[in-house]
Amino acid sequence: MTLFMPRIEISLAKIQDNARILSELYGQQGISLMGVSKAVLGEPAIAAAMIQGGVEFIADSRLENIQRMKAAGVTTQFVLLRTPLSQAEAIVKVVDISLNSEIETLKNLSYYAQIHNKSHQIIVMVEMGDLREGILLADLSSFIHKALSLPHLKIAGIGCNLACYGGVRPDDRNMRELSERVDKLEKEFRINLGVISGGNSANYEWYKTAQGVGRINNLRLGESILLGRETIGRKIIPGLHTRAFQLFAEVIEAKIKPSLPWGEICQDAFGHVPVFQDRGLHQRAILALGRQDVLVSGLKSDNTLEILGSSSDHTIVTSKNHGLKVGDEVNFNLDYGSLLTAMTSPFIKKVIQTEVIDFYGDIAA
Ligand SMILES: *Cc1c(COP(=O)(O)O)cnc(C)c1O
């Protein structure tokens, strides 16, 4: 049987295992997990595997992905990571909890929550230095004060996001600062901030080295569940699977050719003037896979195939010692950017390996 190419093979058993190991690890200090599904386009079977592994929430940045999971029958607490004002009505209808940092958006959420007779929960995002989303510390009190006055919203908790835009490392100092803010706000407003969501896959090193986790009781994890790595240095987290995803592509040309182009060199298809290394005559292959399918620069072969370059639809590899022939398939590991693009590409078939795990079932072997 010839399998469809390009395709991405997805091991639900490995994803579930990663979610379980991380849930147990962080659970030791009372930290619950949100499994983040945005890099896999909210693939319902993957969300279900995360839930089986022990995550208590599924979080995604896109309403469409959450709708997809709900339509497929995934039941959990859904969290929206990015909250556009223009989607306020759909948000209160579809998700339980959203992350927020603008009062104007909260007013809209509250308005539509009333119309649809819903109570919408919010997690208030605090700026801790990474300069993506979040309320500046100086404005936090007045924001909470205003949020509390909105009748159809409930403050479910508080959170921060680091190591995304500014590359700021989650450490004892910023985590302790968040905990202190929580204590202060709870006193000031006589409220209980339930969920204290301290960050993402970049929080692993902080967790392993911190004396205590303070008030932090939740993390939102995508990459470490999916790819088995923390995101400060992209180190493997001990015990986790790093190959839950494998990308397969087809060889459409395999020939011995010179390694240096001839003729006058001008811009390539993407506007760059390419530079080449002279390797003499060599065995090379072209794959039916390109930048319209995947972020090629984030692919890595374990059998030492080297990617020489790519255009929209073609990827060129050196196939020395591999004896690649037309029609052969080659496989690659993916980094986060490649995973995100491959899962989003309509051209790449998603092959969910179900021989070891049922949709909502247990690992059979
Ligand atoms: C994407 C995202 C995450 C997950 O990040 P990972 O590095 O994949 O763990 C967490 N929080 C927010 C707000 C996000 O947008």
Coordinates of C-alpha atoms and ligand atoms in Angstrom, one line a residue:
M1 CA 0.0 0.0 0.0
T2 CA 1.3 3.4 -0.8
L3 CA 0.7 6.0 1.8
F4 CA -0.2 9.5 1.1
M5 CA 2.6 12.0 1.0
P6 CA 3.3 14.5 2.3
R7 CA 1.8 13.3 5.6
I8 CA 2.4 13.9 9.3
E9 CA 2.1 10.9 11.5
I10 CA 0.9 11.6 15.0
S11 CA 1.4 9.3 18.0
L12 CA -1.5 9.9 20.4
A13 CA 0.1 7.5 22.9
K14 CA 3.3 9.6 23.1
I15 CA 1.4 12.8 23.5
Q16 CA -0.8 11.3 26.2
D17 CA 2.3 10.0 27.9
N18 CA 4.0 13.4 27.8
A19 CA 0.9 15.0 29.3
R20 CA 0.8 12.4 32.0
I21 CA 4.4 12.8 33.0
L22 CA 4.2 16.6 33.0
S23 CA 0.9 16.5 35.0
E24 CA 2.5 14.3 37.6
L25 CA 5.7 16.4 37.7
Y26 CA 4.0 19.8 38.1
G27 CA 1.2 18.3 40.2
Q28 CA 3.8 17.5 42.9
Q29 CA 3.8 21.2 43.8
G30 CA 0.1 21.8 43.2
I31 CA 0.4 23.1 39.6
S32 CA -2.4 22.1 37.3
L33 CA -2.0 22.2 33.5
M34 CA -3.7 23.7 30.5
G35 CA -2.9 21.7 27.4
V36 CA -2.3 24.2 24.6
S37 CA -3.6 23.0 21.3
K38 CA -3.0 25.9 18.9
A39 CA 0.1 24.4 17.3
V40 CA -2.0 21.4 16.1
L41 CA -4.9 23.4 14.8
G42 CA -7.1 22.2 17.7
E43 CA -6.9 18.6 16.5
P44 CA -9.6 16.9 18.6
A45 CA -7.8 13.6 19.0
I46 CA -4.7 15.4 20.3
A47 CA -6.7 17.4 22.8
A48 CA -8.4 14.2 24.0
A49 CA -5.0 12.6 24.4
M50 CA -3.9 15.5 26.5
I51 CA -7.0 15.2 28.7
Q52 CA -6.4 11.5 29.1
G53 CA -2.9 12.4 30.2
G54 CA -4.3 14.6 33.0
V55 CA -4.5 18.2 31.8
E56 CA -7.4 20.0 33.4
F57 CA -8.0 22.6 30.7
I58 CA -7.5 22.8 26.9
A59 CA -6.3 26.3 25.8
D60 CA -6.2 27.6 22.3
S61 CA -5.6 31.0 20.7
R62 CA -8.3 30.5 18.1
L63 CA -12.0 30.3 18.6
E64 CA -12.3 28.2 15.4
N65 CA -10.0 25.5 16.9
I66 CA -12.1 25.4 20.1
Q67 CA -15.3 25.1 18.1
R68 CA -13.7 22.2 16.2
M69 CA -12.8 20.4 19.4
K70 CA -16.3 20.9 20.9
A71 CA -18.0 19.8 17.7
A72 CA -15.9 16.6 17.8
G73 CA -17.1 15.9 21.3
V74 CA -14.1 16.9 23.4
T75 CA -15.5 18.0 26.8
T76 CA -13.3 20.0 29.2
Q77 CA -12.9 23.5 30.4
F78 CA -11.8 25.5 27.3
V79 CA -9.6 28.6 27.6
L80 CA -9.2 31.2 24.9
L81 CA -5.6 32.5 25.0
R82 CA -6.2 35.5 22.8
T83 CA -9.4 37.6 23.0
P84 CA -10.4 39.9 20.2
L85 CA -13.1 42.4 21.0
S86 CA -14.8 41.8 17.7
Q87 CA -15.4 38.2 18.7
A88 CA -16.8 38.9 22.1
E89 CA -20.3 37.5 21.4
A90 CA -19.0 34.2 19.9
I91 CA -16.4 33.9 22.8
V92 CA -19.0 34.0 25.5
K93 CA -21.1 31.4 23.6
V94 CA -18.2 29.0 22.9
V95 CA -15.6 29.2 25.7
D96 CA -15.7 29.1 29.5
I97 CA -12.6 31.2 30.2
S98 CA -10.6 33.8 28.3
L99 CA -7.3 35.6 28.9
N100 CA -7.8 39.4 29.0
S101 CA -5.9 42.6 29.3
E102 CA -8.4 45.3 28.0
I103 CA -11.3 46.8 29.9
E104 CA -13.1 47.6 26.6
T105 CA -13.1 43.9 25.7
L106 CA -14.3 43.0 29.2
K107 CA -17.3 45.4 28.8
N108 CA -18.2 43.6 25.6
L109 CA -17.8 40.2 27.1
S110 CA -20.0 41.2 30.0
Y111 CA -22.6 42.7 27.7
Y112 CA -22.9 39.5 25.5
A113 CA -22.7 37.3 28.6
Q114 CA -25.9 39.0 29.8
I115 CA -27.6 38.7 26.5
H116 CA -26.9 35.0 26.3
N117 CA -27.5 34.4 29.9
K118 CA -24.0 33.1 30.5
S119 CA -21.4 33.8 33.2
H120 CA -18.0 34.2 31.5
Q121 CA -14.8 33.7 33.4
I122 CA -11.7 35.7 32.8
I123 CA -8.0 35.3 33.6
V124 CA -6.4 38.8 33.9
M125 CA -3.0 38.9 32.2
V126 CA -0.3 40.9 33.9
E127 CA 2.8 42.4 32.2
M128 CA 5.9 41.0 33.8
G129 CA 8.5 42.3 31.3
D130 CA 8.1 40.2 28.2
L131 CA 6.0 43.0 26.5
R132 CA 3.4 40.9 24.9
E133 CA 0.0 40.9 26.5
G134 CA -0.6 42.1 30.1
I135 CA -1.6 45.0 32.3
L136 CA 1.2 47.0 33.7
L137 CA 1.6 46.5 37.5
A138 CA 0.9 50.1 38.2
D139 CA -2.5 49.8 36.5
L140 CA -3.5 46.4 37.9
S141 CA -5.5 47.5 40.9
S142 CA -7.7 49.9 38.9
F143 CA -8.2 47.2 36.3
I144 CA -9.4 44.6 38.8
H145 CA -11.6 47.3 40.4
K146 CA -13.3 47.9 37.0
A147 CA -13.5 44.2 36.1
L148 CA -15.2 43.4 39.4
S149 CA -17.9 46.0 38.6
L150 CA -18.9 44.1 35.4
P151 CA -21.9 42.0 36.4
H152 CA -21.7 39.0 34.1
L153 CA -18.0 38.3 34.4
K154 CA -16.2 36.3 37.0
I155 CA -12.5 36.7 37.6
A156 CA -11.2 33.1 37.5
G157 CA -7.6 34.1 38.1
I158 CA -4.5 35.9 37.0
G159 CA -1.7 35.0 34.7
C160 CA 1.4 36.1 32.9
N161 CA 3.3 35.1 29.8
L162 CA 7.0 35.2 29.4
A163 CA 9.7 34.1 26.9
C164 CA 7.4 34.8 24.0
Y165 CA 8.0 38.2 22.5
G166 CA 10.8 39.6 24.7
G167 CA 12.4 36.3 25.4
V168 CA 12.3 37.1 29.2
R169 CA 13.2 34.1 31.3
P170 CA 10.7 33.0 34.0
D171 CA 12.7 33.1 37.2
D172 CA 12.4 33.3 41.0
R173 CA 12.2 37.1 40.8
N174 CA 9.3 37.5 38.4
M175 CA 7.4 34.5 39.7
R176 CA 7.7 35.7 43.3
E177 CA 6.6 39.2 42.1
L178 CA 3.5 37.6 40.6
S179 CA 2.7 35.7 43.8
E180 CA 3.1 38.9 45.9
R181 CA 0.7 40.7 43.6
V182 CA -1.8 37.9 44.0
D183 CA -1.6 38.2 47.8
K184 CA -2.0 42.0 47.6
L185 CA -5.0 42.0 45.3
E186 CA -6.8 39.3 47.3
K187 CA -6.4 41.5 50.4
E188 CA -7.2 44.7 48.7
F189 CA -10.4 43.4 47.1
R190 CA -11.3 40.6 49.5
I191 CA -11.4 38.1 46.6
N192 CA -9.9 34.7 45.9
L193 CA -8.0 34.6 42.7
G194 CA -8.4 30.9 41.9
V195 CA -6.1 30.2 38.9
I196 CA -2.6 31.7 39.1
S197 CA -1.2 30.8 35.7
G198 CA 2.5 31.5 35.8
G199 CA 3.5 30.8 32.2
N200 CA 4.2 28.2 29.5
S201 CA 6.8 25.6 28.5
A202 CA 9.5 28.1 29.3
N203 CA 8.8 27.7 33.1
Y204 CA 10.4 24.3 33.4
E205 CA 13.8 25.4 34.6
W206 CA 12.3 27.8 37.1
Y207 CA 10.1 25.0 38.4
K208 CA 13.0 22.5 38.7
T209 CA 15.3 25.0 40.5
A210 CA 12.8 27.2 42.5
Q211 CA 12.7 26.9 46.3
G212 CA 9.0 26.9 46.2
V213 CA 6.4 27.8 43.6
G214 CA 4.7 30.5 45.8
R215 CA 1.1 31.1 44.7
I216 CA 1.6 29.7 41.1
N217 CA -0.9 26.9 40.6
N218 CA -1.2 26.6 36.9
L219 CA 0.9 26.5 33.7
R220 CA -0.2 26.5 30.0
L221 CA 1.9 24.0 28.1
G222 CA 2.0 23.4 24.3
E223 CA 5.5 22.6 23.2
S224 CA 6.6 20.5 26.1
I225 CA 3.6 18.2 25.8
L226 CA 3.8 18.0 22.0
L227 CA 7.5 17.9 21.4
G228 CA 8.9 17.0 24.8
R229 CA 11.1 20.0 25.3
E230 CA 11.3 23.1 27.5
T231 CA 11.7 26.3 25.5
I232 CA 14.5 28.3 27.2
G233 CA 17.2 26.2 25.6
R234 CA 15.0 23.6 23.8
K235 CA 16.4 20.9 26.1
I236 CA 14.6 17.6 26.3
I237 CA 12.6 17.2 29.5
P238 CA 13.7 13.8 31.0
G239 CA 11.4 11.0 30.2
L240 CA 9.4 12.8 27.5
H241 CA 8.9 11.7 23.9
T242 CA 10.3 14.0 21.3
R243 CA 9.0 12.2 18.3
A244 CA 5.3 12.2 18.6
F245 CA 5.2 13.8 15.2
Q246 CA 7.0 12.7 12.0
L247 CA 6.7 14.3 8.6
F248 CA 7.0 12.1 5.5
A249 CA 7.7 13.4 2.0
E250 CA 8.2 11.8 -1.4
V251 CA 11.3 11.8 -3.5
I252 CA 10.4 13.1 -7.0
E253 CA 13.9 13.4 -8.5
A254 CA 17.2 11.7 -7.5
K255 CA 20.3 12.4 -9.6
I256 CA 24.0 13.1 -9.4
K257 CA 24.4 16.8 -10.1
P258 CA 27.0 19.5 -9.6
S259 CA 26.6 21.4 -6.3
L260 CA 27.3 24.8 -7.8
P261 CA 24.7 26.3 -10.1
W262 CA 26.0 27.7 -13.4
G263 CA 25.1 30.9 -15.2
E264 CA 24.7 34.4 -13.6
I265 CA 23.3 34.2 -10.0
C266 CA 20.4 36.5 -9.3
Q267 CA 17.6 36.5 -6.7
D268 CA 15.9 33.2 -5.8
A269 CA 12.2 32.6 -5.6
F270 CA 12.0 34.4 -2.2
G271 CA 14.1 37.5 -3.1
H272 CA 17.4 36.3 -1.7
V273 CA 20.7 36.0 -3.6
P274 CA 21.7 32.4 -2.7
V275 CA 25.2 31.4 -1.8
F276 CA 26.5 27.8 -2.5
Q277 CA 29.2 25.6 -1.1
D278 CA 31.1 23.6 -3.7
R279 CA 30.8 19.9 -2.9
G280 CA 31.7 18.8 -6.4
L281 CA 29.3 16.3 -8.0
H282 CA 27.0 14.8 -5.5
Q283 CA 23.9 12.7 -5.2
R284 CA 20.9 14.9 -4.5
A285 CA 17.2 14.4 -4.3
I286 CA 14.1 16.7 -4.7
L287 CA 11.2 16.2 -2.3
A288 CA 7.6 17.1 -3.1
L289 CA 7.4 19.3 -0.1
G290 CA 7.9 23.1 0.1
R291 CA 7.4 26.3 1.9
Q292 CA 3.7 26.3 1.1
D293 CA 3.5 23.1 3.2
V294 CA 5.8 23.7 6.1
L295 CA 8.6 25.9 7.6
V296 CA 11.4 23.9 6.0
S297 CA 14.1 25.4 8.1
G298 CA 12.7 23.6 11.2
L299 CA 12.8 20.1 9.8
K300 CA 15.5 17.7 10.9
S301 CA 16.4 14.3 9.5
D302 CA 17.7 11.6 11.8
N303 CA 19.4 9.7 9.1
T304 CA 21.6 12.7 8.3
L305 CA 19.9 13.9 5.2
E306 CA 20.9 17.5 4.8
I307 CA 18.5 20.0 3.5
L308 CA 20.2 22.3 0.9
G309 CA 17.3 24.6 0.2
S310 CA 13.7 24.9 -0.7
S311 CA 11.2 26.8 -2.7
S312 CA 7.4 26.9 -2.5
D313 CA 6.9 23.3 -3.6
H314 CA 10.3 21.7 -3.7
T315 CA 12.9 20.8 -1.0
I316 CA 16.4 19.8 -2.1
V317 CA 18.4 17.4 0.0
T318 CA 21.8 15.7 -0.3
S319 CA 21.2 12.0 -0.4
K320 CA 24.7 10.8 -0.2
N321 CA 24.9 7.2 1.1
H322 CA 21.1 7.0 1.2
G323 CA 20.6 5.6 -2.2
L324 CA 17.3 7.5 -2.5
K325 CA 15.2 6.6 -5.6
V326 CA 12.2 8.3 -7.1
G327 CA 9.1 7.3 -5.2
D328 CA 11.0 6.7 -1.9
E329 CA 9.8 8.5 1.2
V330 CA 12.0 10.3 3.7
N331 CA 11.0 11.4 7.2
F332 CA 11.8 14.4 9.4
N333 CA 11.4 15.6 13.0
L334 CA 9.7 19.0 13.4
D335 CA 10.4 21.9 15.6
Y336 CA 7.5 24.1 16.9
G337 CA 7.4 26.3 13.9
S338 CA 7.4 23.4 11.5
L339 CA 4.8 21.6 13.5
L340 CA 2.5 24.7 13.5
T341 CA 2.8 25.1 9.7
A342 CA 2.5 21.4 8.9
M343 CA -0.6 21.0 11.0
T344 CA -2.1 24.1 9.3
S345 CA -1.3 23.1 5.7
P346 CA -4.2 21.7 3.8
F347 CA -1.7 19.8 1.7
I348 CA -0.3 17.6 4.5
K349 CA -2.4 14.7 5.4
K350 CA -2.8 14.2 9.2
V351 CA -2.4 10.5 10.0
I352 CA -3.4 9.8 13.6
Q353 CA -1.9 6.6 14.7
T354 CA -4.8 4.9 16.4
E355 CA -3.5 1.4 16.6
V356 CA -2.2 1.9 20.1
I357 CA -4.9 4.2 21.5
D358 CA -8.6 4.8 20.9
F359 CA -10.0 8.2 20.6
Y360 CA -11.0 8.4 24.2
G361 CA -9.5 5.1 25.2
D362 CA -6.4 3.8 26.9
I363 CA -3.1 2.8 25.6
A364 CA -3.7 -0.8 24.5
A365 CA -0.1 -2.0 24.6
Ligands
LIG1 C1 1.0 29.6 23.0 C2 0.7 30.0 24.3 C3 1.1 29.2 25.4 C4 1.9 27.9 25.2 O1 3.2 28.1 24.9 P1 4.2 26.8 24.8 O2 5.6 27.5 24.7 O3 3.9 26.1 23.6 O4 4.1 26.0 26.1 C5 0.9 29.6 26.7 N1 0.3 30.8 26.9 C6 -0.1 31.6 26.0 C7 -0.8 32.9 26.3 C8 0.1 31.3 24.6 O5 -0.3 32.1 23.7

